[in-house]
Tab-separated table of C-alpha atoms and ligand atoms in Angstrom:
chain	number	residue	atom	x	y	z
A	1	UNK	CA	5.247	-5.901	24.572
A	2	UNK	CA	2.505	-8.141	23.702
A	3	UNK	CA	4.066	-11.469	22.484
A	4	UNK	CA	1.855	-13.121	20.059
A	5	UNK	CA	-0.395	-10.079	20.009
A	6	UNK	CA	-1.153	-9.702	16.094
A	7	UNK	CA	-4.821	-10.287	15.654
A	8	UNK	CA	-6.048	-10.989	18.706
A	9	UNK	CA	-4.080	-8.808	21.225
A	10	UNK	CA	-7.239	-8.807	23.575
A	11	UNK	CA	-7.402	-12.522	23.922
A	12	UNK	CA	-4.056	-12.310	24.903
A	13	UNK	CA	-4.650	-9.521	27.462
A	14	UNK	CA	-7.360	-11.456	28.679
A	15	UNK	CA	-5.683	-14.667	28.996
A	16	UNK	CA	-3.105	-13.058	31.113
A	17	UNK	CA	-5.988	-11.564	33.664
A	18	UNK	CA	-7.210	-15.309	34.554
A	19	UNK	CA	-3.397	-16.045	35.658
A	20	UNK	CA	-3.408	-14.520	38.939
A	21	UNK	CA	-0.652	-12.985	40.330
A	22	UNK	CA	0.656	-14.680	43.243
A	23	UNK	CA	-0.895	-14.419	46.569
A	24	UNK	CA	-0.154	-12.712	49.336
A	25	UNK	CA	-0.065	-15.963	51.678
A	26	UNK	CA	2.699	-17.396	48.845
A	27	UNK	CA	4.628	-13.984	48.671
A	28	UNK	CA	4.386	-13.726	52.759
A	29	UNK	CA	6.527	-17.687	53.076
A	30	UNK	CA	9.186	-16.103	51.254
A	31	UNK	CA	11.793	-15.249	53.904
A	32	UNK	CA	12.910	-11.253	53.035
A	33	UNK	CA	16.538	-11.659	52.414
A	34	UNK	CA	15.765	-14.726	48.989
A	35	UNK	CA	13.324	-11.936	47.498
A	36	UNK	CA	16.537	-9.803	45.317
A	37	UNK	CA	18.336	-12.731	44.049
A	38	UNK	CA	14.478	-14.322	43.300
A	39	UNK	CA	13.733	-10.497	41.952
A	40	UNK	CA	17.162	-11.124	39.969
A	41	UNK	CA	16.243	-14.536	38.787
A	42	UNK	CA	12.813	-13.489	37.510
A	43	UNK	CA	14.211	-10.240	35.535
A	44	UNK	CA	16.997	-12.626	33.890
A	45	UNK	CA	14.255	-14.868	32.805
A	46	UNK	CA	12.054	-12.629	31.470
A	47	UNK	CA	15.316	-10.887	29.630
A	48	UNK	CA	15.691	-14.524	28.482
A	49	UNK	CA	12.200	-14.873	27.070
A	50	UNK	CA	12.323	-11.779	25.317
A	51	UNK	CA	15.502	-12.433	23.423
A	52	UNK	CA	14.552	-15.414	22.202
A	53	UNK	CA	10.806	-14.081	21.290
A	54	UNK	CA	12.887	-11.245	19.441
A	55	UNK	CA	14.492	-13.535	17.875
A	56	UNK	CA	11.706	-15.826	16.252
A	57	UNK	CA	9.769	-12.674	15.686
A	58	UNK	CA	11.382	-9.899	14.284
A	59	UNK	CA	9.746	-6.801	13.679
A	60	UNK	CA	6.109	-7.889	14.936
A	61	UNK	CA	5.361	-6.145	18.358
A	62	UNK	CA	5.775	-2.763	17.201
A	63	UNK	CA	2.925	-3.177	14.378
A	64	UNK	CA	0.762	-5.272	16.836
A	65	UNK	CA	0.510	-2.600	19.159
A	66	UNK	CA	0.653	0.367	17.204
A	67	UNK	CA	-2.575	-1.399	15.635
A	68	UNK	CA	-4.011	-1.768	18.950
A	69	UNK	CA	-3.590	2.218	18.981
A	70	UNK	CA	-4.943	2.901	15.186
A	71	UNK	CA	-2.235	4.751	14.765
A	72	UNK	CA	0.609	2.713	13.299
A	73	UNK	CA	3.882	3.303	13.869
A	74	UNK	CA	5.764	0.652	12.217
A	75	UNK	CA	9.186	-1.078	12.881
A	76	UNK	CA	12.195	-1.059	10.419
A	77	UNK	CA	12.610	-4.219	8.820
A	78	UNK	CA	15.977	-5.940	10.098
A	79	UNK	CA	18.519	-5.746	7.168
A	80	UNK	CA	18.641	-9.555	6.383
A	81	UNK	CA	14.675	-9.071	6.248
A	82	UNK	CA	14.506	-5.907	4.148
A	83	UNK	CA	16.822	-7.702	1.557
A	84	UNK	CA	14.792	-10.790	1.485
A	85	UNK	CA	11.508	-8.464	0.983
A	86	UNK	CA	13.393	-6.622	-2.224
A	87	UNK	CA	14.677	-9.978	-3.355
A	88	UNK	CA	10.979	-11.398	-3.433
A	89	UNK	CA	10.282	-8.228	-6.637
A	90	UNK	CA	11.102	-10.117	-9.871
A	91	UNK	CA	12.145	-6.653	-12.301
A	92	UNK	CA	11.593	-9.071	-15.479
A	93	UNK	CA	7.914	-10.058	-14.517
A	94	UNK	CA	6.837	-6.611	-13.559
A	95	UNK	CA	7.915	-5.834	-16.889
A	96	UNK	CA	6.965	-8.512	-18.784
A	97	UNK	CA	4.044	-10.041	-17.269
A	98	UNK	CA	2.218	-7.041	-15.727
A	99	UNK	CA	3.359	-3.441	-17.540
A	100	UNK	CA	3.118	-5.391	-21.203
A	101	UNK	CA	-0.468	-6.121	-21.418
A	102	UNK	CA	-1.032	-2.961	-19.791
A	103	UNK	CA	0.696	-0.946	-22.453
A	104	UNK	CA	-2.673	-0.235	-25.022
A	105	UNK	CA	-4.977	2.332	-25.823
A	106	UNK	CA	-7.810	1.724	-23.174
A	107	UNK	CA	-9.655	4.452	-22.710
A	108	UNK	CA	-13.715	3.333	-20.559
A	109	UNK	CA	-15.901	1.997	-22.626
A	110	UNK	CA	-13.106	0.483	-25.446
A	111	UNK	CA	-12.363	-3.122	-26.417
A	112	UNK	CA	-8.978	-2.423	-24.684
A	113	UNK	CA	-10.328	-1.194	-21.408
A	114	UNK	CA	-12.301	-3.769	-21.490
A	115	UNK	CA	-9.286	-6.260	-22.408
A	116	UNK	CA	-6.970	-4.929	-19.665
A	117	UNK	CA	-10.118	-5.274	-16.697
A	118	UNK	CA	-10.311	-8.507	-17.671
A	119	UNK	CA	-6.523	-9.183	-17.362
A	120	UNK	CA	-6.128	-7.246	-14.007
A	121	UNK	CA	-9.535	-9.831	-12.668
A	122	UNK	CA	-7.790	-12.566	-13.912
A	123	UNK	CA	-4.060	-11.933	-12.790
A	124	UNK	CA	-5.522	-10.966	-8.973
A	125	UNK	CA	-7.947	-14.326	-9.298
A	126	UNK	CA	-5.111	-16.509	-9.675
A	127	UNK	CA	-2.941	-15.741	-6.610
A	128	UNK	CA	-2.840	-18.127	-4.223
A	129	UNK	CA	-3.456	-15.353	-1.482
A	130	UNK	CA	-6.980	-15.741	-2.417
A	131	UNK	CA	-8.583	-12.311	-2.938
A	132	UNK	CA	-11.725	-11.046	-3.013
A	133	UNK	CA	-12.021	-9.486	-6.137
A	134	UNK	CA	-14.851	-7.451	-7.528
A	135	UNK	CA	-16.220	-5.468	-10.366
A	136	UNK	CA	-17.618	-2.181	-9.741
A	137	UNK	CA	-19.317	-1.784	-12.885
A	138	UNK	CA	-21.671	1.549	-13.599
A	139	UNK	CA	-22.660	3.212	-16.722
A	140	UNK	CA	-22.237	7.159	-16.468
A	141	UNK	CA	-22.791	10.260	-18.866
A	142	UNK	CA	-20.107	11.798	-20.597
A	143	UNK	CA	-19.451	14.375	-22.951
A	144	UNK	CA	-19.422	11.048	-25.611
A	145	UNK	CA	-23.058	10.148	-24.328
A	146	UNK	CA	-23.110	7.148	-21.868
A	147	UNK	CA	-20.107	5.125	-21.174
A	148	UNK	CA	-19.700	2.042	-19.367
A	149	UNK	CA	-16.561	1.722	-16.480
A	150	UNK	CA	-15.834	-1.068	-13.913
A	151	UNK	CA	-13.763	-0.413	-11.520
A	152	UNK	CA	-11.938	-3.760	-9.904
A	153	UNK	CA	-11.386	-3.904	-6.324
A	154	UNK	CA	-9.371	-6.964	-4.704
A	155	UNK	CA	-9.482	-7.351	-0.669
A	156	UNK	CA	-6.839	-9.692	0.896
A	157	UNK	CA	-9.234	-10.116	3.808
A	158	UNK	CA	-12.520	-8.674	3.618
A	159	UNK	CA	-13.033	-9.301	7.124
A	160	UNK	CA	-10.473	-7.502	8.586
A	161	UNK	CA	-10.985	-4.194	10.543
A	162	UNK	CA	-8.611	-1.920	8.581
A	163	UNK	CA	-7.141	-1.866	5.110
A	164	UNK	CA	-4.238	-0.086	3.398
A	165	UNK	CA	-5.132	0.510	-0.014
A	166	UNK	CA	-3.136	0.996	-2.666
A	167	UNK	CA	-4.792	2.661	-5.888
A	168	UNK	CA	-4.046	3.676	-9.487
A	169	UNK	CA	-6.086	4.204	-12.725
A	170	UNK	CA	-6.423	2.092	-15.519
A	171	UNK	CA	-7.615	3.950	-18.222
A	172	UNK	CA	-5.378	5.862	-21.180
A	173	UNK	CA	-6.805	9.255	-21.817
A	174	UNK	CA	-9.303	9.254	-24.657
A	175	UNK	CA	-7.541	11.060	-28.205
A	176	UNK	CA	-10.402	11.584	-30.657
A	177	UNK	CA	-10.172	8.686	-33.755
A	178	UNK	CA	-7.119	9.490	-36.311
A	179	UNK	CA	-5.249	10.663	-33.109
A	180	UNK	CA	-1.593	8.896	-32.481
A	181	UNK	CA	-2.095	6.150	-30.094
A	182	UNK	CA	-1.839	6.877	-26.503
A	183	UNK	CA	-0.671	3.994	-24.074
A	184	UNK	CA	-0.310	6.276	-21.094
A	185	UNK	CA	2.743	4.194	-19.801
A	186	UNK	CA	3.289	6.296	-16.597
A	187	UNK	CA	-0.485	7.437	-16.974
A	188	UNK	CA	-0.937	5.095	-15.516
A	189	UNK	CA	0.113	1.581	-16.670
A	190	UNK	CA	3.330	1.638	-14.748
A	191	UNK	CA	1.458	2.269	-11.121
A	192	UNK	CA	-0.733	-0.484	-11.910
A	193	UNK	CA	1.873	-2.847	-12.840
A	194	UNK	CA	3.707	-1.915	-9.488
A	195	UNK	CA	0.479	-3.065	-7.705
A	196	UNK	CA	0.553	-6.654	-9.502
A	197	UNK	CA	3.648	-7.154	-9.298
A	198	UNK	CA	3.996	-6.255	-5.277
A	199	UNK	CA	0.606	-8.695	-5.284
A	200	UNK	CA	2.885	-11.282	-6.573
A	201	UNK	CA	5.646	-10.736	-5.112
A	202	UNK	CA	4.201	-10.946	-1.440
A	203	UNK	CA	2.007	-13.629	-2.287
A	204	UNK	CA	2.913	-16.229	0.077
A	205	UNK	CA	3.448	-13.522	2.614
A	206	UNK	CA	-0.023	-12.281	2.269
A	207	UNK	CA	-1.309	-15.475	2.265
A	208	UNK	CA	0.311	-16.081	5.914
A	209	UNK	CA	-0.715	-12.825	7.320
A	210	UNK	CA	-4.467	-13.436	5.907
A	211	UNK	CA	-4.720	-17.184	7.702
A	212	UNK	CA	-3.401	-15.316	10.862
A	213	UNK	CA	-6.367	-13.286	10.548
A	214	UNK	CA	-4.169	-10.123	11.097
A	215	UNK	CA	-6.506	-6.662	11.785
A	216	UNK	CA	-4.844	-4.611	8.704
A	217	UNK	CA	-4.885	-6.092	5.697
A	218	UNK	CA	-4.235	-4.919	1.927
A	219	UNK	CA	-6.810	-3.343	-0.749
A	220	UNK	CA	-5.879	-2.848	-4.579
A	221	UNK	CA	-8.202	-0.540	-6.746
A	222	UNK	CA	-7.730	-0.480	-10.037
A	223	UNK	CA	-9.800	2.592	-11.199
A	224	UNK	CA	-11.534	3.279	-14.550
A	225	UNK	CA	-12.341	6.678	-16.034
A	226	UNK	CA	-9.486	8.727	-14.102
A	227	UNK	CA	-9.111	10.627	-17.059
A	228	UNK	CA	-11.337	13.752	-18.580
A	229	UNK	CA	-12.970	12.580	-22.065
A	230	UNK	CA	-13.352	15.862	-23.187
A	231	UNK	CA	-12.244	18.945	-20.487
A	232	UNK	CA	-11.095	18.291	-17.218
A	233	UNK	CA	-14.071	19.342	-14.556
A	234	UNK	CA	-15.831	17.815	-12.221
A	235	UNK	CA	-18.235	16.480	-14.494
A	236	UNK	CA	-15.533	15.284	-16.646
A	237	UNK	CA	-13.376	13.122	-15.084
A	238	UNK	CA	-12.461	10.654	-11.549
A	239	UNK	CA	-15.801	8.711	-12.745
A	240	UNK	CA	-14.452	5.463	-11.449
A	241	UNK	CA	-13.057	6.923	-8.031
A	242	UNK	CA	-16.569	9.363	-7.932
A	243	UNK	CA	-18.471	6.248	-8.297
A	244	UNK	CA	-16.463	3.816	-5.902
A	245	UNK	CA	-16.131	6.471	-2.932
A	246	UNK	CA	-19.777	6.717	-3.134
A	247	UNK	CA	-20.706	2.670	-3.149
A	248	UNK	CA	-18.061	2.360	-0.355
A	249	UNK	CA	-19.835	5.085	2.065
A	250	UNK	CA	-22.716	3.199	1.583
A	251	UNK	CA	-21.724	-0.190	2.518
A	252	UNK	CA	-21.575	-1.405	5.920
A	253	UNK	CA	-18.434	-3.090	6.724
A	254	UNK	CA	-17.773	-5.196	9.299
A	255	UNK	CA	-16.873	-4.380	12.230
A	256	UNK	CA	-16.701	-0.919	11.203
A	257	UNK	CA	-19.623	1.245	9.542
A	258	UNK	CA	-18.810	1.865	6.342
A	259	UNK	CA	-16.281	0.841	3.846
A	260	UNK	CA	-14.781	3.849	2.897
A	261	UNK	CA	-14.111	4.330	6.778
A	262	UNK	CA	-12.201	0.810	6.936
A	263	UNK	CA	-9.499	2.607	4.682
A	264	UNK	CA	-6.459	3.570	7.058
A	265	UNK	CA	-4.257	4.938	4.509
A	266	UNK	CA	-5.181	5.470	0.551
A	267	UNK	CA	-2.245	5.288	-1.072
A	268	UNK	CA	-2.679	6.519	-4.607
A	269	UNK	CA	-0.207	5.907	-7.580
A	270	UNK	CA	-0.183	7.764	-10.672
A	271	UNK	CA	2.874	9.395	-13.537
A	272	UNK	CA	5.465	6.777	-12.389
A	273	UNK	CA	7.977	5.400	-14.544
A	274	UNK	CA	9.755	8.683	-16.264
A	275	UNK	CA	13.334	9.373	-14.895
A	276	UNK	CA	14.339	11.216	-11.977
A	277	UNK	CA	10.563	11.850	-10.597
A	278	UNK	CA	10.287	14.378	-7.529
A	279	UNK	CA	7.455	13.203	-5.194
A	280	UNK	CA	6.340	15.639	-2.563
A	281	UNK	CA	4.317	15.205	0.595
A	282	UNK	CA	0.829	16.655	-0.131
A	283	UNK	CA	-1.315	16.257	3.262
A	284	UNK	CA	-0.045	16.874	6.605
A	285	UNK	CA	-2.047	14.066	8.374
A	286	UNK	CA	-0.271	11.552	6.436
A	287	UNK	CA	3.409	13.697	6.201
A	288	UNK	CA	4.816	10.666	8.893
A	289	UNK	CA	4.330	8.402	5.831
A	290	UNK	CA	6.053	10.257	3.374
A	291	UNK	CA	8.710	10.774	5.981
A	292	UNK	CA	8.927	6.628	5.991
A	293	UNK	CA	9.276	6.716	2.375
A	294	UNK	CA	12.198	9.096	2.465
A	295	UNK	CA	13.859	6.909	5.017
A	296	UNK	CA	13.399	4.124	2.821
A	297	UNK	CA	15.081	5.590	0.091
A	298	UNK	CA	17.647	6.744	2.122
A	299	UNK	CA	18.248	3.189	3.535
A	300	UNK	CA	18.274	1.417	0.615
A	301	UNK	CA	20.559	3.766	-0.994
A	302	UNK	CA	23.243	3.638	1.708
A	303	UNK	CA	22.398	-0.530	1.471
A	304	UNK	CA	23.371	-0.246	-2.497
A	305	UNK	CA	19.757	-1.480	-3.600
A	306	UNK	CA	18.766	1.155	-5.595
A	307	UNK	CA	20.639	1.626	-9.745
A	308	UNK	CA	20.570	4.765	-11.302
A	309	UNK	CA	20.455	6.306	-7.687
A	310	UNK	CA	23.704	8.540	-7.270
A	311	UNK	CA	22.118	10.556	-4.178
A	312	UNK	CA	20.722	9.563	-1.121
A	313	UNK	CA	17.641	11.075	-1.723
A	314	UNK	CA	16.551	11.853	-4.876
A	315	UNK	CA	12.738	10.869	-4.972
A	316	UNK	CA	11.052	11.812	-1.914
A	317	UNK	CA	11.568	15.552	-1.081
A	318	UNK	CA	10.736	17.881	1.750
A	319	UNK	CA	9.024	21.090	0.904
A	320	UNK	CA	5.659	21.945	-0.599
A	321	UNK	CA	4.370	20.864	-3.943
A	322	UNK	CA	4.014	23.079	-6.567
A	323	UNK	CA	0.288	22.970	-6.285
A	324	UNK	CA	-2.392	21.372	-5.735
A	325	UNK	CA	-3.169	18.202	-8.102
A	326	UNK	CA	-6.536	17.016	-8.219
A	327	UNK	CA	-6.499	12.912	-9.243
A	328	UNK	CA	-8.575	9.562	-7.854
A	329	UNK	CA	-8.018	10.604	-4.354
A	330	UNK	CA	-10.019	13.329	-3.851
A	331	UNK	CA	-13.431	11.577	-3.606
A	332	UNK	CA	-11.954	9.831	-0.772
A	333	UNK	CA	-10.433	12.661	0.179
A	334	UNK	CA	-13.518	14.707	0.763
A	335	UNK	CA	-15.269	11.874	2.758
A	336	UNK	CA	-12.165	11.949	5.383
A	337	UNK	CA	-10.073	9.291	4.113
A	338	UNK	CA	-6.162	9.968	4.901
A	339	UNK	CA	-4.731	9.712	1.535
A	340	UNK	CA	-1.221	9.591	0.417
A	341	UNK	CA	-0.313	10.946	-3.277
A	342	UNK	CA	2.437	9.754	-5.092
A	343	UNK	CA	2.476	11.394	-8.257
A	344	UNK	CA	5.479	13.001	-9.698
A	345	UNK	CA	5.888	16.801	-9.559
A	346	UNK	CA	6.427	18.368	-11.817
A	347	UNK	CA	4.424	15.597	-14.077
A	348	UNK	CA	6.626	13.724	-16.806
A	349	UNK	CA	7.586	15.588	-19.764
A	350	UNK	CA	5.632	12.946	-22.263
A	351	UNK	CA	2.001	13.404	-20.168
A	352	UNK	CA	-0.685	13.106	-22.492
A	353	UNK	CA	1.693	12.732	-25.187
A	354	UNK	CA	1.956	10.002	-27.857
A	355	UNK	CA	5.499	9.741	-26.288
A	356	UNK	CA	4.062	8.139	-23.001
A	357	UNK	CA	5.463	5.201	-24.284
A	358	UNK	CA	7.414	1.979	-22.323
A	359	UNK	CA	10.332	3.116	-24.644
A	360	UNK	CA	10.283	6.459	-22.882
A	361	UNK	CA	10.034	4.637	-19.291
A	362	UNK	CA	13.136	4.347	-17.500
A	363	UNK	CA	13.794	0.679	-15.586
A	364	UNK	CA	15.899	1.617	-13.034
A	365	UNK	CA	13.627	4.125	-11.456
A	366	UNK	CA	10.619	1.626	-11.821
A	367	UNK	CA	12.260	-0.573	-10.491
A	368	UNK	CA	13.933	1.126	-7.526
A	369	UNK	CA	10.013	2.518	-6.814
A	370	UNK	CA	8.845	-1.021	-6.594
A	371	UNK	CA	11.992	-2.028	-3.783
A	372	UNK	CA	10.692	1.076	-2.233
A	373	UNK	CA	7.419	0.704	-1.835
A	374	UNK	CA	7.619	-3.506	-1.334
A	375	UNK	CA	9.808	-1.983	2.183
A	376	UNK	CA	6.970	0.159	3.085
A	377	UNK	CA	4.150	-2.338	2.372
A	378	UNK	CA	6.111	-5.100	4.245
A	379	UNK	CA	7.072	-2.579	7.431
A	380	UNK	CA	3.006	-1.311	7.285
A	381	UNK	CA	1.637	-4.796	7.420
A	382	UNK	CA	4.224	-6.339	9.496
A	383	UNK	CA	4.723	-9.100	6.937
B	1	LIG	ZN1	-3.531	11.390	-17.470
């Protein structure tokens, strides 16, 4: 256990090396026959210390030295904890504040797209957490001649060593003119409102855990030009994630190399909202993670948090998917990045209709995803 460890275990380590351990000539006055109940005394005290350190601090050690380790294994919140965490999500302001303005036809280069980057800028500008946000903006060839796309990224801490980043796109597919419109309310307008609204929710915690300077920290992209214009290939379509994985391979980061290799976990969101969705765990390197999202479920299930929820597990499932499903992640993908998908399989039965609508969305599941996923952020960062 390293008490206090978060941030700067190493100082602590340290710290502890200049207090010497007692001296021989100290240890050799002590008659024999004192040194159990002394040996007794010290283990009591140290039981002591550790009680009340649990106490003041639940759930921190295990993140602080699983970070030391780069491979996080993260604590279960303590129930009065996990409860506070899911009472922190506010269902009506997911709803109304973030998934409303969301819900238009947006797809790159539109007065829509254009509308909704501006909104996402200014809704992550105004937290108190004080992000670094930042436009990615390129102009790329299409099968429509050249479009412009701007992808925003917003960095809790930009200094810190590692970040989990959570990703979705914010484009509607593109219907020729005289089309029906197409929101794309679980393509992907309900992901990105999860995002916000987790943003918000956790604001004060974030805000704490960026002053403490803790190593891991939190990355949001919001990704433009997900979707194919014309015919899904790989010339037509992941422009924004194409472009983004690229600029972050070539930017140092600091203390790390590159950007893209700061990423711990990329966690990308995309067909949430529909009812009963069936997520599967696509990548064995990050299967542990899936597995925490299970137990989540499960947990909150038995704990009565989650409505519409008449099994124990209904969401996260073991097993294969049914195939592979290319989306944003594979750019980062292909440049090593350990990526989590959750995407529902099979997709909803209004993709890339007119009918991916918010009346076709179903509130209790997007709201028992955002409980779930506010449990896993909060165990990941040790918030
Ligand atoms: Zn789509």
């Amino acid at each position: 256990m390293s008490p206090g460890g978060r941030g700067r275990p190493r100082q602590r380590l340290g710290d502890r090396g200049f207090m010497q351990p007692p001296s021989l000539s100290k240890r050799r006055l002590l008659p024999r026959v004192q040194l159990l109940p002394l040996l007794l005394l010290a283990l009591a005290l140290a039981l002591a210390v550790f009680i009340v350190w649990n106490s003041w601090h639940p759930g921190v050690q295990e993140p602080s030295r699983s970070r030391d380790l780069r491979a996080p294994l993260t604590g279960s919140l303590q129930e009065a904890k996990l409860r506070r965490v899911v009472g922190l999500l506010d269902p009506q302001r997911l709803w109304g504040t973030f998934l409303r303005p969301l819900l238009i036809v947006r797809p790159p280069g539109s007065p829509g797209n254009l509308q909704v980057r501006k909104f996402l800028e200014t809704t992550l500008r105004s937290l108190s957490a004080g992000w670094h946000v930042e436009l990615d903006p390129f102009t790329a060839s299409t099968p429509l001649g050249p479009l412009d796309f701007g992808n925003v990224v917003a960095t809790l801490d930009p200094a810190a060593a590692r970040h989990l980043t959570l990703a979705c796109h914010y484009d509607s597919k593109f219907f020729p003119p005289g089309s029906a419109p197409f929101v794309g309310a679980t393509d992907s307008a309900v992901p990105c409102a999860l995002l916000l609204e987790l943003a918000q929710a956790f604001d004060v915690m974030l805000s704490r855990a960026k002053q403490q300077a803790v190593p891991v920290t939190l990355q949001l992209l919001f990704l433009d030009g997900e979707e194919a214009l014309a015919a899904w290939g790989p010339k037509d379509s992941l422009y924004g994630s194409q472009h983004l994985a690229q600029i972050m391979e070539s930017i140092p980061h600091s203390p790390g190399p590159t950007r893209i290799q700061a990423i711990e976990l990329f966690v990308l969101l995309d067909l949430l909202g529909a009812p009963s969705p069936i997520f599967f765990s696509h990548f064995p390197r990050t299967a542990r993670w899936f597995q925490r999202l299970r137990s989540i479920e499960k947990r909150l299930h038995r704990l009565n948090l989650l409505q519409s929820h008449p099994q124990e597990v209904m969401y996260f499932q073991p097993g294969e998917p049914p195939g592979p499903v290319e989306d944003d992640h594979i750019p980062f993908l292909r440049r090593g990045v350990q990526v989590l998908h959750l995407i529902a399989t099979p997709f909803p039965a209004v993709w890339h209709t007119p009918a991916d609508t918010e009346a076709n969305l179903h509130p209790p599941t997007v709201h028992n995803l955002s409980r779930i996923l506010a449990v896993f952020l909060a165990e990941y960062l040790g918030l």
